[in-house]
């Protein structure tokens, strides 16, 4: 391996590549150097070394389903293909409908709940929803409500975000998903999602959750108006949060898809840019255990390629329960992945498929 790395590394990058291979933390400037000057093959080898160091030969997945309580939303994020005003395309699930979804769901370890920031629904509805699901399925992990949704619950009910989080935890909330991070750069943020929780608010709410014992994921929406500087700045703030709290489980780069939204004039990034971004994320975020490729958005083929660029987790079975990405133009219009598909993908990459719960505890290993 050393020989191959030596052969493909340009002389001026050798000290930096050595640093990565020896698992030393790199600076933001070094991350930029890698992004601009290392070719994708070299980035892949380095990211793979970091992945192996942190996750050995594991390829994690979960049996999960989504609940999207409503697509009505007070915000008008330009990249969103999901939100609706009150029209025939809008939906609002009642607690009875949510009960039916949970009762009918295939065997799962996790439900992922996220949706629009509804103009009228009270905090009580969300609290009751979590209590209801916990009562119906006490073992089902509830990963629910992005930091933006938590912020709105606090504002609309006149209590603090800490109070919202504590009450949801008491109701049965296990984790927060990473949605709402978009890109932290305020200049771009005010252009693409002007009126919602800013970067400081997002990071503060995640830190509050961690301090209460609620774990979370972080995301980054990439491939639109941001530069590599913005990406590394975003990664750096994620790394700092993790240094402070240790509560992040996974980092999930979310590739911008351009159908049915107000940014449809932008081209989607080519696959090689996804490879670069995932690899640099894996190398830079030395303190975040898992890098997740969210296959419903990336497609199964690209997800499989990304296994060689730092990815150790590919989310879950989904069971055709989310519309966010199919509406935005993702290939799988009815996303679902079977156990056999996970196992086969892992085997093709000499990995061990591991079925996990939301806390990355091993439930079953498929050699
Ligand atoms: O915040 C919206 C993104 C996010 C588009 O924590 C888009 O395990 C691309 O955060 N193109 C919500 N992306 C989803 C999310 C998530 C997904 C999977 C797993 C987890 C987790 C979290 O979806 C939004 C936004 O960044 N998004 N529209 C679009 N057109």
XYZ file of N, CA, C and O in Angstrom, residues 37 57 62 76 84 95 104 119 132 135 137 181 191 193 219 221 254 260 266 288 304 318-319 336 353:
100
model
N -5.880 19.880 -4.915
C -4.657 19.358 -5.536
C -4.528 17.836 -5.544
O -3.691 17.311 -6.272
N -14.112 -3.284 8.860
C -14.772 -3.644 7.598
C -16.302 -3.577 7.701
O -17.014 -4.226 6.940
N -29.719 0.218 8.651
C -30.795 0.126 9.646
C -32.114 -0.166 8.945
O -32.307 0.233 7.793
N -39.574 29.235 2.887
C -39.555 29.098 1.428
C -38.118 28.885 0.966
O -37.549 29.708 0.253
N -45.274 22.989 0.448
C -46.470 23.342 -0.303
C -47.212 24.428 0.464
O -47.082 24.542 1.685
N -52.978 12.498 14.257
C -52.337 11.491 15.112
C -52.912 10.101 14.829
O -52.192 9.108 14.891
N -48.745 -0.256 10.794
C -48.593 -1.036 9.557
C -47.149 -1.167 9.082
O -46.871 -1.885 8.124
N -47.620 25.972 9.657
C -47.971 27.325 10.116
C -48.780 27.359 11.402
O -48.755 28.357 12.129
N -47.236 8.928 21.593
C -48.065 7.905 20.943
C -47.188 6.801 20.343
O -47.427 5.605 20.566
N -45.612 4.656 22.926
C -46.580 3.744 23.551
C -46.863 2.554 22.629
O -46.913 1.409 23.055
N -44.912 1.391 20.080
C -43.723 0.553 19.833
C -42.571 1.024 20.717
O -41.707 1.814 20.279
N -29.239 21.998 8.249
C -27.911 22.630 8.307
C -27.644 23.401 7.017
O -27.010 24.455 7.031
N -29.485 33.814 0.991
C -30.018 33.764 -0.364
C -30.926 32.544 -0.563
O -31.984 32.633 -1.184
N -32.106 30.186 1.935
C -33.117 29.868 2.977
C -33.099 30.998 3.994
O -32.678 30.826 5.129
N -25.618 17.442 8.836
C -25.653 17.328 7.372
C -25.000 18.553 6.739
O -24.721 19.551 7.420
N -25.780 20.508 2.863
C -26.340 20.515 1.509
C -25.258 21.104 0.589
O -24.853 22.251 0.768
N -25.417 15.969 1.800
C -26.649 15.821 1.005
C -26.475 16.551 -0.321
O -26.301 17.772 -0.351
N -38.005 20.499 -9.680
C -39.195 21.037 -8.990
C -38.880 21.999 -7.847
O -39.554 21.984 -6.821
N -29.793 25.668 -11.625
C -28.404 25.229 -11.353
C -28.216 23.799 -11.840
O -29.108 22.965 -11.692
N -15.743 12.354 14.041
C -17.109 11.854 13.794
C -16.979 10.428 13.278
O -16.333 10.176 12.258
N -22.854 3.051 -3.894
C -21.893 1.937 -3.865
C -20.475 2.441 -4.166
O -19.514 2.043 -3.515
N -35.918 2.135 4.295
C -36.799 3.240 3.890
C -38.242 2.808 3.558
O -39.186 3.493 3.920
N -38.393 1.717 2.838
C -39.744 1.219 2.532
C -40.669 2.239 1.892
O -41.833 2.375 2.274
N -36.714 2.038 -1.765
C -36.634 0.967 -0.769
C -35.450 0.067 -1.094
O -35.080 -0.074 -2.261
N -21.906 -6.598 6.313
C -23.126 -5.804 6.539
C -23.530 -5.969 8.001
O -23.570 -7.086 8.512
